[in-house]
Amino acid sequence: MSEKMSRRLLFKLGIASLAAITFRPETVRANSEYPYIAQPTWTTCGYAVMAMFAAQYKNEDVNGVYKRVKEYFEMVGKYDTFLGKTAIEDYLKRKEDIPIRSTETTWDLASLRDQVANYKSTIVCVTSNYCVEDPTDNPANHWVLVDDVSEVDGKTYALVRDPLR
């Protein structure tokens, strides 16, 4: 009996390992009002966020939109470089024909809550400090999408699509 159990357990572990190897977050596809794509490099969060935002706004496949974003920035010689607010706004307005609803650089909670309530998902620059022992060593920006701001038991939470996580 224990020999059968160990074979069965070994078989289950083998299947689970195979599933873990093939199931990666960047390949997950779901029909959702919040499309997601992972950034392929440390510096491509802006490109991934633009693709998620445009795919949501235009109801398109996020992978196709990412390809379009990538091709454009490769053509202008700026792919895989840090993008500022101006580059993101310009691309969304000029190339995707998406109106910009706000040009805020710094958000307070009340204005962010209003923005999300009125216009839905909002591109926000955060200081991520991922993988840094001393947070003051990495002041680099990181782009994410905030999809909702809500309160639960008196605490405020944000629903965030982070292309790095």
mmCIF file of N, CA and C in Angstrom, residues 26-113:
data_model
loop_
_atom_site.group_PDB
_atom_site.id
_atom_site.type_symbol
_atom_site.label_atom_id
_atom_site.label_comp_id
_atom_site.label_asym_id
_atom_site.label_seq_id
_atom_site.Cartn_x
_atom_site.Cartn_y
_atom_site.Cartn_z
ATOM 1 N N GLU A 26 3.911 35.764 -17.115
ATOM 2 C CA GLU A 26 3.937 36.550 -18.351
ATOM 3 C C GLU A 26 3.236 35.857 -19.512
ATOM 4 N N THR A 27 2.866 34.572 -19.371
ATOM 5 C CA THR A 27 2.159 33.882 -20.446
ATOM 6 C C THR A 27 0.687 33.672 -20.116
ATOM 7 N N VAL A 28 0.241 34.118 -18.971
ATOM 8 C CA VAL A 28 -1.158 33.957 -18.591
ATOM 9 C C VAL A 28 -2.022 34.880 -19.432
ATOM 10 N N ARG A 29 -3.102 34.344 -19.972
ATOM 11 C CA ARG A 29 -4.031 35.162 -20.734
ATOM 12 C C ARG A 29 -5.412 34.954 -20.145
ATOM 13 N N ALA A 30 -6.106 36.040 -19.934
ATOM 14 C CA ALA A 30 -7.447 35.931 -19.391
ATOM 15 C C ALA A 30 -8.311 37.000 -20.035
ATOM 16 N N ASN A 31 -9.542 36.664 -20.302
ATOM 17 C CA ASN A 31 -10.469 37.678 -20.767
ATOM 18 C C ASN A 31 -10.863 38.482 -19.549
ATOM 19 N N SER A 32 -10.414 39.712 -19.524
ATOM 20 C CA SER A 32 -10.619 40.528 -18.349
ATOM 21 C C SER A 32 -10.757 41.977 -18.766
ATOM 22 N N GLU A 33 -11.443 42.747 -17.944
ATOM 23 C CA GLU A 33 -11.489 44.176 -18.211
ATOM 24 C C GLU A 33 -10.167 44.831 -17.819
ATOM 25 N N TYR A 34 -9.287 44.072 -17.177
ATOM 26 C CA TYR A 34 -7.976 44.570 -16.777
ATOM 27 C C TYR A 34 -6.885 43.732 -17.444
ATOM 28 N N PRO A 35 -6.583 43.979 -18.729
ATOM 29 C CA PRO A 35 -5.550 43.181 -19.398
ATOM 30 C C PRO A 35 -4.192 43.360 -18.728
ATOM 31 N N TYR A 36 -3.382 42.321 -18.757
ATOM 32 C CA TYR A 36 -2.080 42.348 -18.092
ATOM 33 C C TYR A 36 -0.996 41.781 -19.006
ATOM 34 N N ILE A 37 0.166 42.413 -18.957
ATOM 35 C CA ILE A 37 1.357 41.884 -19.601
ATOM 36 C C ILE A 37 2.538 42.230 -18.704
ATOM 37 N N ALA A 38 3.445 41.290 -18.550
ATOM 38 C CA ALA A 38 4.634 41.518 -17.723
ATOM 39 C C ALA A 38 5.682 42.263 -18.541
ATOM 40 N N GLN A 39 6.436 43.112 -17.865
ATOM 41 C CA GLN A 39 7.520 43.801 -18.563
ATOM 42 C C GLN A 39 8.669 42.822 -18.777
ATOM 43 N N PRO A 40 9.246 42.776 -19.995
ATOM 44 C CA PRO A 40 10.291 41.792 -20.269
ATOM 45 C C PRO A 40 11.675 42.166 -19.737
ATOM 46 N N THR A 41 11.915 43.433 -19.450
ATOM 47 C CA THR A 41 13.211 43.856 -18.915
ATOM 48 C C THR A 41 12.977 44.794 -17.740
ATOM 49 N N TRP A 42 14.043 45.116 -17.015
ATOM 50 C CA TRP A 42 13.928 46.014 -15.855
ATOM 51 C C TRP A 42 13.469 47.414 -16.242
ATOM 52 N N THR A 43 13.687 47.822 -17.478
ATOM 53 C CA THR A 43 13.397 49.208 -17.852
ATOM 54 C C THR A 43 12.167 49.371 -18.733
ATOM 55 N N THR A 44 11.353 48.340 -18.898
ATOM 56 C CA THR A 44 10.227 48.441 -19.822
ATOM 57 C C THR A 44 8.859 48.503 -19.141
ATOM 58 N N CYS A 45 8.806 48.996 -17.923
ATOM 59 C CA CYS A 45 7.513 49.120 -17.237
ATOM 60 C C CYS A 45 6.594 50.107 -17.960
ATOM 61 N N GLY A 46 7.161 51.204 -18.463
ATOM 62 C CA GLY A 46 6.350 52.202 -19.169
ATOM 63 C C GLY A 46 5.695 51.626 -20.410
ATOM 64 N N TYR A 47 6.422 50.816 -21.154
ATOM 65 C CA TYR A 47 5.892 50.203 -22.369
ATOM 66 C C TYR A 47 4.765 49.226 -22.026
ATOM 67 N N ALA A 48 4.969 48.426 -20.987
ATOM 68 C CA ALA A 48 3.949 47.456 -20.569
ATOM 69 C C ALA A 48 2.697 48.167 -20.064
ATOM 70 N N VAL A 49 2.881 49.241 -19.302
ATOM 71 C CA VAL A 49 1.736 49.989 -18.773
ATOM 72 C C VAL A 49 0.958 50.645 -19.916
ATOM 73 N N MET A 50 1.669 51.214 -20.891
ATOM 74 C CA MET A 50 0.977 51.802 -22.047
ATOM 75 C C MET A 50 0.183 50.734 -22.794
ATOM 76 N N ALA A 51 0.758 49.548 -22.957
ATOM 77 C CA ALA A 51 0.063 48.465 -23.660
ATOM 78 C C ALA A 51 -1.183 48.029 -22.890
ATOM 79 N N MET A 52 -1.074 47.867 -21.575
ATOM 80 C CA MET A 52 -2.241 47.464 -20.775
ATOM 81 C C MET A 52 -3.329 48.529 -20.839
ATOM 82 N N PHE A 53 -2.922 49.796 -20.722
ATOM 83 C CA PHE A 53 -3.877 50.911 -20.725
ATOM 84 C C PHE A 53 -4.578 51.014 -22.081
ATOM 85 N N ALA A 54 -3.806 50.972 -23.177
ATOM 86 C CA ALA A 54 -4.392 51.080 -24.513
ATOM 87 C C ALA A 54 -5.262 49.864 -24.839
ATOM 88 N N ALA A 55 -4.818 48.667 -24.453
ATOM 89 C CA ALA A 55 -5.608 47.457 -24.705
ATOM 90 C C ALA A 55 -6.947 47.534 -23.980
ATOM 91 N N GLN A 56 -6.934 48.037 -22.764
ATOM 92 C CA GLN A 56 -8.171 48.181 -22.001
ATOM 93 C C GLN A 56 -9.069 49.233 -22.647
ATOM 94 N N TYR A 57 -8.509 50.372 -22.988
ATOM 95 C CA TYR A 57 -9.277 51.483 -23.555
ATOM 96 C C TYR A 57 -9.880 51.113 -24.904
ATOM 97 N N LYS A 58 -9.108 50.386 -25.735
ATOM 98 C CA LYS A 58 -9.552 50.056 -27.088
ATOM 99 C C LYS A 58 -10.137 48.655 -27.215
ATOM 100 N N ASN A 59 -10.170 47.902 -26.106
ATOM 101 C CA ASN A 59 -10.676 46.534 -26.098
ATOM 102 C C ASN A 59 -9.931 45.677 -27.120
ATOM 103 N N GLU A 60 -8.594 45.711 -27.050
ATOM 104 C CA GLU A 60 -7.735 44.956 -27.952
ATOM 105 C C GLU A 60 -6.899 43.963 -27.158
ATOM 106 N N ASP A 61 -6.255 43.051 -27.877
ATOM 107 C CA ASP A 61 -5.357 42.090 -27.251
ATOM 108 C C ASP A 61 -4.106 42.806 -26.762
ATOM 109 N N VAL A 62 -3.765 42.635 -25.501
ATOM 110 C CA VAL A 62 -2.637 43.350 -24.903
ATOM 111 C C VAL A 62 -1.312 42.982 -25.554
ATOM 112 N N ASN A 63 -1.166 41.741 -26.011
ATOM 113 C CA ASN A 63 0.082 41.335 -26.657
ATOM 114 C C ASN A 63 0.284 42.069 -27.981
ATOM 115 N N GLY A 64 -0.787 42.221 -28.746
ATOM 116 C CA GLY A 64 -0.714 42.966 -30.002
ATOM 117 C C GLY A 64 -0.396 44.435 -29.776
ATOM 118 N N VAL A 65 -1.001 45.005 -28.744
ATOM 119 C CA VAL A 65 -0.740 46.413 -28.436
ATOM 120 C C VAL A 65 0.700 46.578 -27.978
ATOM 121 N N TYR A 66 1.193 45.647 -27.145
ATOM 122 C CA TYR A 66 2.587 45.748 -26.702
ATOM 123 C C TYR A 66 3.538 45.703 -27.899
ATOM 124 N N LYS A 67 3.235 44.845 -28.849
ATOM 125 C CA LYS A 67 4.075 44.744 -30.045
ATOM 126 C C LYS A 67 4.096 46.079 -30.782
ATOM 127 N N ARG A 68 2.948 46.731 -30.895
ATOM 128 C CA ARG A 68 2.840 48.031 -31.552
ATOM 129 C C ARG A 68 3.645 49.093 -30.807
ATOM 130 N N VAL A 69 3.536 49.103 -29.479
ATOM 131 C CA VAL A 69 4.299 50.058 -28.654
ATOM 132 C C VAL A 69 5.794 49.824 -28.848
ATOM 133 N N LYS A 70 6.193 48.567 -28.765
ATOM 134 C CA LYS A 70 7.612 48.220 -28.893
ATOM 135 C C LYS A 70 8.160 48.637 -30.254
ATOM 136 N N GLU A 71 7.412 48.320 -31.315
ATOM 137 C CA GLU A 71 7.862 48.680 -32.666
ATOM 138 C C GLU A 71 8.034 50.186 -32.820
ATOM 139 N N TYR A 72 7.109 50.951 -32.253
ATOM 140 C CA TYR A 72 7.218 52.407 -32.350
ATOM 141 C C TYR A 72 8.472 52.904 -31.637
ATOM 142 N N PHE A 73 8.689 52.475 -30.412
ATOM 143 C CA PHE A 73 9.834 52.977 -29.651
ATOM 144 C C PHE A 73 11.157 52.435 -30.185
ATOM 145 N N GLU A 74 11.151 51.248 -30.808
ATOM 146 C CA GLU A 74 12.359 50.779 -31.492
ATOM 147 C C GLU A 74 12.655 51.663 -32.701
ATOM 148 N N MET A 75 11.589 52.054 -33.422
ATOM 149 C CA MET A 75 11.749 52.891 -34.609
ATOM 150 C C MET A 75 12.367 54.261 -34.248
ATOM 151 N N VAL A 76 11.958 54.828 -33.114
ATOM 152 C CA VAL A 76 12.495 56.138 -32.716
ATOM 153 C C VAL A 76 13.761 56.003 -31.872
ATOM 154 N N GLY A 77 14.231 54.766 -31.681
ATOM 155 C CA GLY A 77 15.491 54.541 -30.973
ATOM 156 C C GLY A 77 15.418 54.707 -29.469
ATOM 157 N N LYS A 78 14.237 54.457 -28.880
ATOM 158 C CA LYS A 78 14.103 54.634 -27.435
ATOM 159 C C LYS A 78 13.571 53.413 -26.710
ATOM 160 N N TYR A 79 13.560 52.252 -27.351
ATOM 161 C CA TYR A 79 13.045 51.080 -26.652
ATOM 162 C C TYR A 79 14.051 50.610 -25.606
ATOM 163 N N ASP A 80 13.535 50.152 -24.475
ATOM 164 C CA ASP A 80 14.336 49.664 -23.349
ATOM 165 C C ASP A 80 15.143 50.788 -22.702
ATOM 166 N N THR A 81 14.555 51.979 -22.698
ATOM 167 C CA THR A 81 15.114 53.099 -21.930
ATOM 168 C C THR A 81 14.025 53.577 -20.985
ATOM 169 N N PHE A 82 14.407 54.270 -19.938
ATOM 170 C CA PHE A 82 13.424 54.783 -18.988
ATOM 171 C C PHE A 82 12.551 55.830 -19.674
ATOM 172 N N LEU A 83 11.243 55.713 -19.514
ATOM 173 C CA LEU A 83 10.320 56.676 -20.104
ATOM 174 C C LEU A 83 9.786 57.619 -19.040
ATOM 175 N N GLY A 84 9.725 58.883 -19.374
ATOM 176 C CA GLY A 84 9.118 59.872 -18.501
ATOM 177 C C GLY A 84 7.654 60.063 -18.845
ATOM 178 N N LYS A 85 6.998 60.882 -18.033
ATOM 179 C CA LYS A 85 5.575 61.155 -18.185
ATOM 180 C C LYS A 85 5.258 61.720 -19.570
ATOM 181 N N THR A 86 6.087 62.624 -20.072
ATOM 182 C CA THR A 86 5.834 63.262 -21.358
ATOM 183 C C THR A 86 5.826 62.250 -22.496
ATOM 184 N N ALA A 87 6.779 61.309 -22.500
ATOM 185 C CA ALA A 87 6.843 60.295 -23.561
ATOM 186 C C ALA A 87 5.608 59.398 -23.535
ATOM 187 N N ILE A 88 5.157 59.035 -22.347
ATOM 188 C CA ILE A 88 3.972 58.180 -22.226
ATOM 189 C C ILE A 88 2.729 58.927 -22.690
ATOM 190 N N GLU A 89 2.545 60.166 -22.230
ATOM 191 C CA GLU A 89 1.389 60.966 -22.649
ATOM 192 C C GLU A 89 1.387 61.182 -24.153
ATOM 193 N N ASP A 90 2.545 61.518 -24.714
ATOM 194 C CA ASP A 90 2.642 61.786 -26.145
ATOM 195 C C ASP A 90 2.267 60.549 -26.952
ATOM 196 N N TYR A 91 2.801 59.404 -26.577
ATOM 197 C CA TYR A 91 2.486 58.183 -27.316
ATOM 198 C C TYR A 91 0.989 57.872 -27.253
ATOM 199 N N LEU A 92 0.408 57.923 -26.068
ATOM 200 C CA LEU A 92 -1.009 57.577 -25.921
ATOM 201 C C LEU A 92 -1.901 58.535 -26.702
ATOM 202 N N LYS A 93 -1.584 59.830 -26.681
ATOM 203 C CA LYS A 93 -2.413 60.801 -27.404
ATOM 204 C C LYS A 93 -2.196 60.720 -28.916
ATOM 205 N N ARG A 94 -0.933 60.724 -29.325
ATOM 206 C CA ARG A 94 -0.621 60.840 -30.744
ATOM 207 C C ARG A 94 -0.735 59.524 -31.492
ATOM 208 N N LYS A 95 -0.211 58.443 -30.948
ATOM 209 C CA LYS A 95 -0.172 57.174 -31.677
ATOM 210 C C LYS A 95 -1.386 56.281 -31.400
ATOM 211 N N GLU A 96 -1.945 56.329 -30.198
ATOM 212 C CA GLU A 96 -3.095 55.477 -29.872
ATOM 213 C C GLU A 96 -4.411 56.248 -29.888
ATOM 214 N N ASP A 97 -4.331 57.579 -30.003
ATOM 215 C CA ASP A 97 -5.516 58.442 -30.019
ATOM 216 C C ASP A 97 -6.382 58.255 -28.766
ATOM 217 N N ILE A 98 -5.703 58.223 -27.618
ATOM 218 C CA ILE A 98 -6.386 58.089 -26.328
ATOM 219 C C ILE A 98 -6.251 59.415 -25.592
ATOM 220 N N PRO A 99 -7.368 60.020 -25.206
ATOM 221 C CA PRO A 99 -7.272 61.302 -24.493
ATOM 222 C C PRO A 99 -6.694 61.116 -23.091
ATOM 223 N N ILE A 100 -5.872 62.053 -22.688
ATOM 224 C CA ILE A 100 -5.287 62.031 -21.345
ATOM 225 C C ILE A 100 -6.242 62.781 -20.418
ATOM 226 N N ARG A 101 -6.645 62.131 -19.351
ATOM 227 C CA ARG A 101 -7.635 62.705 -18.437
ATOM 228 C C ARG A 101 -7.029 63.534 -17.316
ATOM 229 N N SER A 102 -5.736 63.404 -17.112
ATOM 230 C CA SER A 102 -5.068 64.164 -16.069
ATOM 231 C C SER A 102 -3.583 64.195 -16.376
ATOM 232 N N THR A 103 -2.926 65.248 -15.950
ATOM 233 C CA THR A 103 -1.475 65.335 -16.127
ATOM 234 C C THR A 103 -0.786 65.442 -14.774
ATOM 235 N N GLU A 104 -1.425 64.901 -13.748
ATOM 236 C CA GLU A 104 -0.842 64.926 -12.410
ATOM 237 C C GLU A 104 0.504 64.210 -12.398
ATOM 238 N N THR A 105 1.429 64.764 -11.669
ATOM 239 C CA THR A 105 2.708 64.093 -11.454
ATOM 240 C C THR A 105 2.696 63.423 -10.088
ATOM 241 N N THR A 106 2.171 64.112 -9.116
ATOM 242 C CA THR A 106 2.088 63.585 -7.754
ATOM 243 C C THR A 106 0.615 63.487 -7.372
ATOM 244 N N TRP A 107 0.229 62.334 -6.857
ATOM 245 C CA TRP A 107 -1.160 62.108 -6.486
ATOM 246 C C TRP A 107 -1.301 62.100 -4.976
ATOM 247 N N ASP A 108 -2.344 62.777 -4.484
ATOM 248 C CA ASP A 108 -2.737 62.530 -3.110
ATOM 249 C C ASP A 108 -3.898 61.552 -3.179
ATOM 250 N N LEU A 109 -4.235 60.959 -2.067
ATOM 251 C CA LEU A 109 -5.229 59.888 -2.064
ATOM 252 C C LEU A 109 -6.583 60.366 -2.579
ATOM 253 N N ALA A 110 -7.012 61.561 -2.182
ATOM 254 C CA ALA A 110 -8.323 62.058 -2.607
ATOM 255 C C ALA A 110 -8.385 62.270 -4.121
ATOM 256 N N SER A 111 -7.344 62.872 -4.708
ATOM 257 C CA SER A 111 -7.373 63.117 -6.153
ATOM 258 C C SER A 111 -7.243 61.819 -6.934
ATOM 259 N N LEU A 112 -6.456 60.874 -6.436
ATOM 260 C CA LEU A 112 -6.345 59.573 -7.099
ATOM 261 C C LEU A 112 -7.678 58.837 -7.050
ATOM 262 N N ARG A 113 -8.321 58.866 -5.902
ATOM 263 C CA ARG A 113 -9.630 58.208 -5.760
ATOM 264 C C ARG A 113 -10.640 58.824 -6.744
#
